[in-house]
PDB file of C-alpha atoms and ligand atoms in Angstrom:
ATOM      1  CA  MET A   1     112.158 104.315  88.937  1.00 67.00           C
ATOM      2  CA  ALA A   2     114.971 105.083  91.393  1.00 85.00           C
ATOM      3  CA  LEU A   3     113.991 105.191  95.067  1.00 94.00           C
ATOM      4  CA  THR A   4     114.604 108.414  96.957  1.00 95.00           C
ATOM      5  CA  ARG A   5     115.157 109.121 100.642  1.00 95.00           C
ATOM      6  CA  PRO A   6     113.124 108.948 102.784  1.00 97.00           C
ATOM      7  CA  LEU A   7     111.222 105.972 101.418  1.00 98.00           C
ATOM      8  CA  GLY A   8     107.459 106.192 101.839  1.00 98.00           C
ATOM      9  CA  ALA A   9     106.396 103.479 104.291  1.00 98.00           C
ATOM     10  CA  ALA A  10     103.019 101.882 104.978  1.00 98.00           C
ATOM     11  CA  VAL A  11     102.426  99.860 108.135  1.00 98.00           C
ATOM     12  CA  PHE A  12      99.831  97.068 108.056  1.00 98.00           C
ATOM     13  CA  ALA A  13      98.439  96.138 111.478  1.00 98.00           C
ATOM     14  CA  SER A  14      95.470  94.088 112.728  1.00 98.00           C
ATOM     15  CA  GLY A  15      95.763  94.678 116.465  1.00 97.00           C
ATOM     16  CA  GLY A  16      96.889  97.041 119.184  1.00 97.00           C
ATOM     17  CA  GLY A  17      99.800  98.332 117.184  1.00 98.00           C
ATOM     18  CA  SER A  18     102.611  98.535 119.746  1.00 98.00           C
ATOM     19  CA  ASN A  19     105.094  97.707 116.969  1.00 98.00           C
ATOM     20  CA  LEU A  20     103.522 100.432 114.825  1.00 98.00           C
ATOM     21  CA  GLN A  21     104.132 102.783 117.764  1.00 98.00           C
ATOM     22  CA  ALA A  22     107.779 101.716 118.024  1.00 97.00           C
ATOM     23  CA  LEU A  23     108.186 102.441 114.314  1.00 97.00           C
ATOM     24  CA  LEU A  24     106.432 105.824 114.655  1.00 97.00           C
ATOM     25  CA  ASP A  25     108.609 106.721 117.651  1.00 96.00           C
ATOM     26  CA  HIS A  26     111.854 105.790 115.947  1.00 93.00           C
ATOM     27  CA  GLU A  27     113.624 109.050 115.319  1.00 82.00           C
ATOM     28  CA  THR A  28     116.866 109.425 113.431  1.00 84.00           C
ATOM     29  CA  THR A  29     118.545 112.537 112.116  1.00 85.00           C
ATOM     30  CA  ASP A  30     118.747 111.058 108.639  1.00 85.00           C
ATOM     31  CA  PRO A  31     115.618 108.940 108.155  1.00 92.00           C
ATOM     32  CA  SER A  32     115.653 106.334 105.426  1.00 96.00           C
ATOM     33  CA  TRP A  33     111.855 105.869 105.659  1.00 98.00           C
ATOM     34  CA  ARG A  34     108.823 107.778 106.858  1.00 97.00           C
ATOM     35  CA  ILE A  35     105.392 106.324 107.647  1.00 98.00           C
ATOM     36  CA  GLY A  36     102.682 107.924 105.508  1.00 98.00           C
ATOM     37  CA  LEU A  37      99.954 105.299 105.721  1.00 98.00           C
ATOM     38  CA  VAL A  38      98.531 102.727 108.127  1.00 98.00           C
ATOM     39  CA  VAL A  39      96.352  99.916 106.786  1.00 98.00           C
ATOM     40  CA  SER A  40      94.239  97.611 108.935  1.00 98.00           C
ATOM     41  CA  ASP A  41      91.790  94.827 108.180  1.00 98.00           C
ATOM     42  CA  ARG A  42      89.855  95.611 111.392  1.00 98.00           C
ATOM     43  CA  GLU A  43      87.692  98.661 112.071  1.00 97.00           C
ATOM     44  CA  GLY A  44      88.392  98.659 115.817  1.00 96.00           C
ATOM     45  CA  ALA A  45      92.132  98.023 115.670  1.00 98.00           C
ATOM     46  CA  GLY A  46      94.120 100.012 118.234  1.00 98.00           C
ATOM     47  CA  ALA A  47      96.649 100.664 115.491  1.00 98.00           C
ATOM     48  CA  LEU A  48      94.121 102.988 113.805  1.00 98.00           C
ATOM     49  CA  ALA A  49      93.902 105.149 116.934  1.00 98.00           C
ATOM     50  CA  ARG A  50      97.696 105.305 117.078  1.00 98.00           C
ATOM     51  CA  ALA A  51      97.758 106.427 113.441  1.00 98.00           C
ATOM     52  CA  ALA A  52      95.202 109.146 114.191  1.00 98.00           C
ATOM     53  CA  ASP A  53      97.228 110.346 117.216  1.00 98.00           C
ATOM     54  CA  ALA A  54     100.316 110.568 115.021  1.00 97.00           C
ATOM     55  CA  GLY A  55      98.463 112.375 112.232  1.00 97.00           C
ATOM     56  CA  VAL A  56      99.112 109.545 109.782  1.00 98.00           C
ATOM     57  CA  ALA A  57      96.526 108.585 107.135  1.00 98.00           C
ATOM     58  CA  ALA A  58      94.754 105.307 107.905  1.00 98.00           C
ATOM     59  CA  HIS A  59      92.660 102.985 105.751  1.00 98.00           C
ATOM     60  CA  VAL A  60      90.616  99.954 106.692  1.00 98.00           C
ATOM     61  CA  ILE A  61      90.749  97.332 103.952  1.00 98.00           C
ATOM     62  CA  ALA A  62      88.339  94.562 104.913  1.00 97.00           C
ATOM     63  CA  THR A  63      89.374  91.071 103.861  1.00 97.00           C
ATOM     64  CA  LYS A  64      86.369  88.944 104.863  1.00 95.00           C
ATOM     65  CA  GLY A  65      84.693  87.155 101.964  1.00 95.00           C
ATOM     66  CA  ARG A  66      86.899  88.837  99.372  1.00 96.00           C
ATOM     67  CA  GLY A  67      89.165  87.144  96.849  1.00 96.00           C
ATOM     68  CA  ALA A  68      92.905  87.810  96.673  1.00 97.00           C
ATOM     69  CA  ASP A  69      92.597  89.549  93.282  1.00 97.00           C
ATOM     70  CA  GLU A  70      89.992  92.066  94.462  1.00 98.00           C
ATOM     71  CA  LEU A  71      91.853  92.669  97.705  1.00 98.00           C
ATOM     72  CA  GLY A  72      95.208  93.038  95.980  1.00 98.00           C
ATOM     73  CA  GLY A  73      93.703  95.559  93.556  1.00 98.00           C
ATOM     74  CA  GLU A  74      92.338  97.740  96.367  1.00 98.00           C
ATOM     75  CA  MET A  75      95.604  97.556  98.284  1.00 98.00           C
ATOM     76  CA  LEU A  76      97.731  98.509  95.287  1.00 98.00           C
ATOM     77  CA  GLU A  77      95.478 101.451  94.526  1.00 98.00           C
ATOM     78  CA  THR A  78      95.648 102.660  98.149  1.00 98.00           C
ATOM     79  CA  LEU A  79      99.422 102.188  98.345  1.00 98.00           C
ATOM     80  CA  GLY A  80      99.903 104.006  95.040  1.00 98.00           C
ATOM     81  CA  GLY A  81      97.790 106.907  96.288  1.00 98.00           C
ATOM     82  CA  HIS A  82     100.166 107.407  99.234  1.00 98.00           C
ATOM     83  CA  ALA A  83     103.474 107.040  97.390  1.00 97.00           C
ATOM     84  CA  VAL A  84     104.360 103.883  99.309  1.00 98.00           C
ATOM     85  CA  ASP A  85     107.763 102.320  98.556  1.00 98.00           C
ATOM     86  CA  VAL A  86     108.004  99.847 101.457  1.00 98.00           C
ATOM     87  CA  ILE A  87     105.515  97.992 103.654  1.00 98.00           C
ATOM     88  CA  PHE A  88     106.089  96.949 107.267  1.00 98.00           C
ATOM     89  CA  LEU A  89     103.704  94.286 108.598  1.00 98.00           C
ATOM     90  CA  ALA A  90     103.293  94.873 112.339  1.00 98.00           C
ATOM     91  CA  GLY A  91     100.894  92.301 113.756  1.00 98.00           C
ATOM     92  CA  TYR A  92      99.046  92.033 110.419  1.00 98.00           C
ATOM     93  CA  LEU A  93      97.427  88.613 110.542  1.00 95.00           C
ATOM     94  CA  LYS A  94      96.239  88.151 106.940  1.00 96.00           C
ATOM     95  CA  LEU A  95      98.153  86.828 103.985  1.00 96.00           C
ATOM     96  CA  VAL A  96      99.362  89.646 101.713  1.00 98.00           C
ATOM     97  CA  PRO A  97      97.760  89.130  98.256  1.00 98.00           C
ATOM     98  CA  PRO A  98     100.166  87.802  95.594  1.00 98.00           C
ATOM     99  CA  ALA A  99      99.785  90.918  93.405  1.00 98.00           C
ATOM    100  CA  VAL A 100     101.011  93.110  96.283  1.00 98.00           C
ATOM    101  CA  VAL A 101     103.921  90.759  97.062  1.00 98.00           C
ATOM    102  CA  ALA A 102     104.898  90.841  93.373  1.00 98.00           C
ATOM    103  CA  ALA A 103     104.666  94.647  93.125  1.00 98.00           C
ATOM    104  CA  TYR A 104     106.694  95.114  96.342  1.00 98.00           C
ATOM    105  CA  ARG A 105     109.132  92.189  96.014  1.00 97.00           C
ATOM    106  CA  ASN A 106     111.949  92.532  98.644  1.00 97.00           C
ATOM    107  CA  ARG A 107     110.192  95.643  99.980  1.00 98.00           C
ATOM    108  CA  ILE A 108     107.764  94.067 102.481  1.00 98.00           C
ATOM    109  CA  LEU A 109     108.931  93.229 106.003  1.00 98.00           C
ATOM    110  CA  ASN A 110     107.198  91.235 108.716  1.00 98.00           C
ATOM    111  CA  ILE A 111     107.941  90.772 112.395  1.00 98.00           C
ATOM    112  CA  HIS A 112     107.165  87.405 113.948  1.00 98.00           C
ATOM    113  CA  PRO A 113     107.404  86.683 117.697  1.00 98.00           C
ATOM    114  CA  ALA A 114     109.520  83.485 117.452  1.00 97.00           C
ATOM    115  CA  LEU A 115     112.776  82.309 115.926  1.00 97.00           C
ATOM    116  CA  LEU A 116     111.720  81.300 112.405  1.00 97.00           C
ATOM    117  CA  PRO A 117     111.624  78.864 110.715  1.00 96.00           C
ATOM    118  CA  ALA A 118     110.428  77.328 114.011  1.00 97.00           C
ATOM    119  CA  PHE A 119     106.925  78.202 115.209  1.00 98.00           C
ATOM    120  CA  GLY A 120     105.804  79.912 112.011  1.00 97.00           C
ATOM    121  CA  GLY A 121     103.152  79.369 109.340  1.00 96.00           C
ATOM    122  CA  LYS A 122      99.378  79.644 109.128  1.00 93.00           C
ATOM    123  CA  GLY A 123      97.693  79.916 112.529  1.00 94.00           C
ATOM    124  CA  MET A 124     100.974  80.777 114.263  1.00 96.00           C
ATOM    125  CA  TRP A 125     100.365  84.283 115.498  1.00 95.00           C
ATOM    126  CA  GLY A 126     100.312  86.148 118.771  1.00 94.00           C
ATOM    127  CA  MET A 127      99.758  84.018 121.863  1.00 97.00           C
ATOM    128  CA  HIS A 128      99.449  80.794 119.809  1.00 98.00           C
ATOM    129  CA  VAL A 129     103.159  81.154 119.064  1.00 98.00           C
ATOM    130  CA  HIS A 130     104.209  81.599 122.695  1.00 98.00           C
ATOM    131  CA  ARG A 131     102.032  78.671 123.836  1.00 98.00           C
ATOM    132  CA  ALA A 132     103.675  76.433 121.216  1.00 98.00           C
ATOM    133  CA  VAL A 133     107.170  77.570 122.251  1.00 98.00           C
ATOM    134  CA  LEU A 134     106.485  76.759 125.903  1.00 98.00           C
ATOM    135  CA  ALA A 135     104.887  73.396 125.038  1.00 98.00           C
ATOM    136  CA  SER A 136     107.978  72.447 123.033  1.00 98.00           C
ATOM    137  CA  GLY A 137     110.348  72.947 125.961  1.00 97.00           C
ATOM    138  CA  ALA A 138     112.510  75.371 123.929  1.00 97.00           C
ATOM    139  CA  THR A 139     114.905  77.419 126.067  1.00 95.00           C
ATOM    140  CA  LEU A 140     115.240  80.265 123.563  1.00 94.00           C
ATOM    141  CA  SER A 141     112.655  82.288 121.674  1.00 95.00           C
ATOM    142  CA  GLY A 142     112.732  85.833 120.310  1.00 95.00           C
ATOM    143  CA  PRO A 143     111.564  87.868 117.342  1.00 96.00           C
ATOM    144  CA  THR A 144     112.404  87.416 113.672  1.00 97.00           C
ATOM    145  CA  VAL A 145     112.192  90.135 111.020  1.00 97.00           C
ATOM    146  CA  HIS A 146     111.967  88.751 107.495  1.00 98.00           C
ATOM    147  CA  LEU A 147     111.122  89.716 103.946  1.00 98.00           C
ATOM    148  CA  VAL A 148     107.624  88.681 102.931  1.00 98.00           C
ATOM    149  CA  ASP A 149     106.845  86.272 100.102  1.00 97.00           C
ATOM    150  CA  GLU A 150     103.642  84.465  99.108  1.00 96.00           C
ATOM    151  CA  GLU A 151     103.555  82.189 102.195  1.00 95.00           C
ATOM    152  CA  TYR A 152     103.140  82.973 105.880  1.00 96.00           C
ATOM    153  CA  ASP A 153     106.492  83.509 107.695  1.00 96.00           C
ATOM    154  CA  ARG A 154     108.668  82.015 104.935  1.00 95.00           C
ATOM    155  CA  GLY A 155     110.710  84.802 103.277  1.00 96.00           C
ATOM    156  CA  PRO A 156     114.448  85.432 103.817  1.00 97.00           C
ATOM    157  CA  ILE A 157     115.405  86.343 107.387  1.00 97.00           C
ATOM    158  CA  VAL A 158     116.764  89.855 107.986  1.00 96.00           C
ATOM    159  CA  ALA A 159     117.284  89.812 111.772  1.00 95.00           C
ATOM    160  CA  GLN A 160     116.646  87.682 114.852  1.00 94.00           C
ATOM    161  CA  TRP A 161     117.189  88.391 118.524  1.00 91.00           C
ATOM    162  CA  PRO A 162     117.213  85.423 120.902  1.00 90.00           C
ATOM    163  CA  VAL A 163     115.370  85.873 124.189  1.00 91.00           C
ATOM    164  CA  PRO A 164     115.639  83.278 126.981  1.00 92.00           C
ATOM    165  CA  VAL A 165     112.612  81.209 127.947  1.00 94.00           C
ATOM    166  CA  HIS A 166     112.372  80.754 131.719  1.00 94.00           C
ATOM    167  CA  GLY A 167     110.980  77.683 133.487  1.00 95.00           C
ATOM    168  CA  THR A 168     108.487  79.955 135.250  1.00 96.00           C
ATOM    169  CA  ASP A 169     107.221  81.602 132.040  1.00 96.00           C
ATOM    170  CA  THR A 170     103.565  81.714 131.085  1.00 97.00           C
ATOM    171  CA  PRO A 171     102.600  82.562 127.488  1.00 98.00           C
ATOM    172  CA  GLU A 172     101.871  86.085 128.731  1.00 97.00           C
ATOM    173  CA  THR A 173     105.241  86.688 130.432  1.00 96.00           C
ATOM    174  CA  LEU A 174     107.124  85.278 127.453  1.00 96.00           C
ATOM    175  CA  ALA A 175     105.055  87.403 125.037  1.00 97.00           C
ATOM    176  CA  GLN A 176     105.838  90.503 127.069  1.00 95.00           C
ATOM    177  CA  ARG A 177     109.600  89.834 127.119  1.00 93.00           C
ATOM    178  CA  VAL A 178     109.688  89.102 123.379  1.00 95.00           C
ATOM    179  CA  LEU A 179     107.551  92.164 122.576  1.00 95.00           C
ATOM    180  CA  GLN A 180     110.013  94.487 124.371  1.00 93.00           C
ATOM    181  CA  VAL A 181     112.742  93.216 122.086  1.00 92.00           C
ATOM    182  CA  GLU A 182     110.499  93.482 118.999  1.00 95.00           C
ATOM    183  CA  HIS A 183     110.181  97.209 119.653  1.00 94.00           C
ATOM    184  CA  LEU A 184     113.973  97.579 119.629  1.00 91.00           C
ATOM    185  CA  LEU A 185     114.641  95.278 116.708  1.00 93.00           C
ATOM    186  CA  TYR A 186     111.986  96.258 114.157  1.00 96.00           C
ATOM    187  CA  PRO A 187     112.910  99.934 113.579  1.00 95.00           C
ATOM    188  CA  ARG A 188     116.582  98.995 113.217  1.00 92.00           C
ATOM    189  CA  ALA A 189     115.836  96.179 110.797  1.00 95.00           C
ATOM    190  CA  ALA A 190     113.632  98.604 108.822  1.00 97.00           C
ATOM    191  CA  ASP A 191     116.547 101.070 108.705  1.00 95.00           C
ATOM    192  CA  HIS A 192     118.890  98.357 107.481  1.00 95.00           C
ATOM    193  CA  VAL A 193     116.543  97.216 104.710  1.00 97.00           C
ATOM    194  CA  CYS A 194     115.644 100.735 103.560  1.00 97.00           C
ATOM    195  CA  ARG A 195     119.284 101.874 103.428  1.00 97.00           C
ATOM    196  CA  THR A 196     120.112  98.806 101.361  1.00 97.00           C
ATOM    197  CA  LEU A 197     117.236  99.513  98.972  1.00 98.00           C
ATOM    198  CA  LEU A 198     118.341 103.137  98.622  1.00 98.00           C
ATOM    199  CA  GLU A 199     121.782 101.872  97.590  1.00 97.00           C
ATOM    200  CA  GLY A 200     120.038  99.916  94.842  1.00 96.00           C
ATOM    201  CA  ALA A 201     120.983  96.581  96.417  1.00 97.00           C
ATOM    202  CA  ARG A 202     118.943  93.574  97.485  1.00 96.00           C
ATOM    203  CA  PRO A 203     118.304  93.431 101.255  1.00 96.00           C
ATOM    204  CA  GLY A 204     120.187  90.725 103.153  1.00 95.00           C
ATOM    205  CA  PRO A 205     120.760  89.868 106.814  1.00 93.00           C
ATOM    206  CA  MET A 206     121.364  92.753 109.221  1.00 93.00           C
ATOM    207  CA  PRO A 207     124.816  92.587 110.838  1.00 84.00           C
ATOM    208  CA  MET A 208     124.553  92.191 114.607  1.00 74.00           C
ATOM    209  CA  ALA A 209     127.392  92.085 117.116  1.00 58.00           C
ATOM    210  CA  GLY A 210     128.178  88.591 118.364  1.00 49.00           C
ATOM    211  CA  ASP A 211     127.717  89.380 122.042  1.00 46.00           C
ATOM    212  CA  TYR A 212     124.018  90.198 121.985  1.00 52.00           C
ATOM    213  CA  PHE A 213     123.214  86.818 123.549  1.00 45.00           C
ATOM    214  CA  ALA A 214     124.967  88.017 126.690  1.00 42.00           C
ATOM    215  CA  LEU A 215     122.677  91.010 126.983  1.00 45.00           C
ATOM    216  CA  VAL A 216     119.546  88.928 127.271  1.00 44.00           C
ATOM    217  CA  SER A 217     120.758  85.821 129.086  1.00 42.00           C
ATOM    218  CA  GLY A 218     120.388  85.424 132.819  1.00 40.00           C
ATOM    219  CA  THR A 219     118.232  88.309 133.900  1.00 41.00           C
ATOM    220  CA  GLY A 220     115.492  88.065 131.313  1.00 43.00           C
ATOM    221  CA  ALA A 221     115.404  91.840 131.111  1.00 46.00           C
ATOM    222  CA  ALA A 222     115.254  93.340 127.650  1.00 47.00           C
ATOM    223  CA  PRO A 223     118.327  95.402 126.868  1.00 49.00           C
ATOM    224  CA  GLN A 224     117.762  99.069 126.174  1.00 48.00           C
ATOM    225  CA  ARG A 225     119.821  99.205 123.021  1.00 50.00           C
ATOM    226  CA  LEU A 226     121.390  96.948 120.436  1.00 48.00           C
ATOM    227  CA  PRO A 227     125.129  96.355 120.501  1.00 41.00           C
ATOM    228  CA  GLY A 228     126.685  98.614 117.924  1.00 41.00           C
ATOM    229  CA  ASP A 229     124.232 101.472 118.516  1.00 44.00           C
ATOM    230  CA  GLY A 230     127.019 103.509 120.100  1.00 40.00           C
TER     231      GLY A 230
HETATM  232  C1  GAR B 301     103.546  91.020 117.829  1.00 72.75           C
HETATM  233  O1  GAR B 301     104.048  90.209 118.850  1.00 72.75           O
HETATM  234  C2  GAR B 301     103.939  90.469 116.468  1.00 72.75           C
HETATM  235  O2  GAR B 301     105.220  89.883 116.454  1.00 72.75           O
HETATM  236  C3  GAR B 301     102.878  89.428 116.272  1.00 72.75           C
HETATM  237  O3  GAR B 301     101.703  90.036 116.707  1.00 72.75           O
HETATM  238  C4  GAR B 301     102.025  90.955 117.771  1.00 72.75           C
HETATM  239  C5  GAR B 301     101.408  92.284 117.430  1.00 72.75           C
HETATM  240  O4  GAR B 301     101.524  93.161 118.520  1.00 72.75           O
HETATM  241  N1  GAR B 301     102.800  89.028 114.891  1.00 72.75           N
HETATM  242  C6  GAR B 301     102.500  87.781 114.538  1.00 72.75           C
HETATM  243  O5  GAR B 301     102.240  86.897 115.324  1.00 72.75           O
HETATM  244  C7  GAR B 301     102.539  87.555 113.037  1.00 72.75           C
HETATM  245  N2  GAR B 301     102.607  86.144 112.750  1.00 72.75           N
HETATM  246  P1  GAR B 301     101.289  94.717 118.311  1.00 72.75           P
HETATM  247  O6  GAR B 301      99.923  94.884 117.638  1.00 72.75           O
HETATM  248  O7  GAR B 301     101.272  95.257 119.712  1.00 72.75           O
HETATM  249  O8  GAR B 301     102.396  95.248 117.491  1.00 72.75           O
END
């Protein structure tokens, strides 16, 4: 079935949901996607409150003690009930069941708070990632947006935005600087992928101007817009 604009989007989130908020707040005159569903594995997730504030349907799908087949079945039924075409993982910390990955191949995005393929994989989430980056002595970090496959953090990369690591950084200060950039990068990467899907093509890397390093080097401040935004 051909996809039509705007694509129906679901956001999966386990935590506070600041990336969900950035996606909800992203306004364009010609939207290629619209969020119609939020899914969380945690009853108390802040993301659920954000969904309620935005008037978006929210479902808790518990994962504890459940097999991938049962979980995948419930997810597919829920997604189907909300006309979901694309899924954005925004701090969702569970593996997406194989049946969902297969049904939404090339239509699930994830944001990860480090430059994959470094500092990714099982157990690499949230502050664990930033602690590992600092322990490694890396001088650059920054978010990656990628398509989701059957493994944690492994699918093809859509966009990355390097952020400098300072000698004075703690995991918390680095997390904060990377998160600011995540909020700028994720909606744009979602736009890029959804426009590509609407053209009937397979999503590839998002073009980014070559000078974006300059925007984030030196001061450590997150830029307010991406080069090329006009
Ligand atoms: C974000 O930093 C996101 O990149 C990270 O969790 C945080 C969620 O914050 N995701 C992962 O670590 C996935 N491996 P949020 O709930 O405020 O959007």
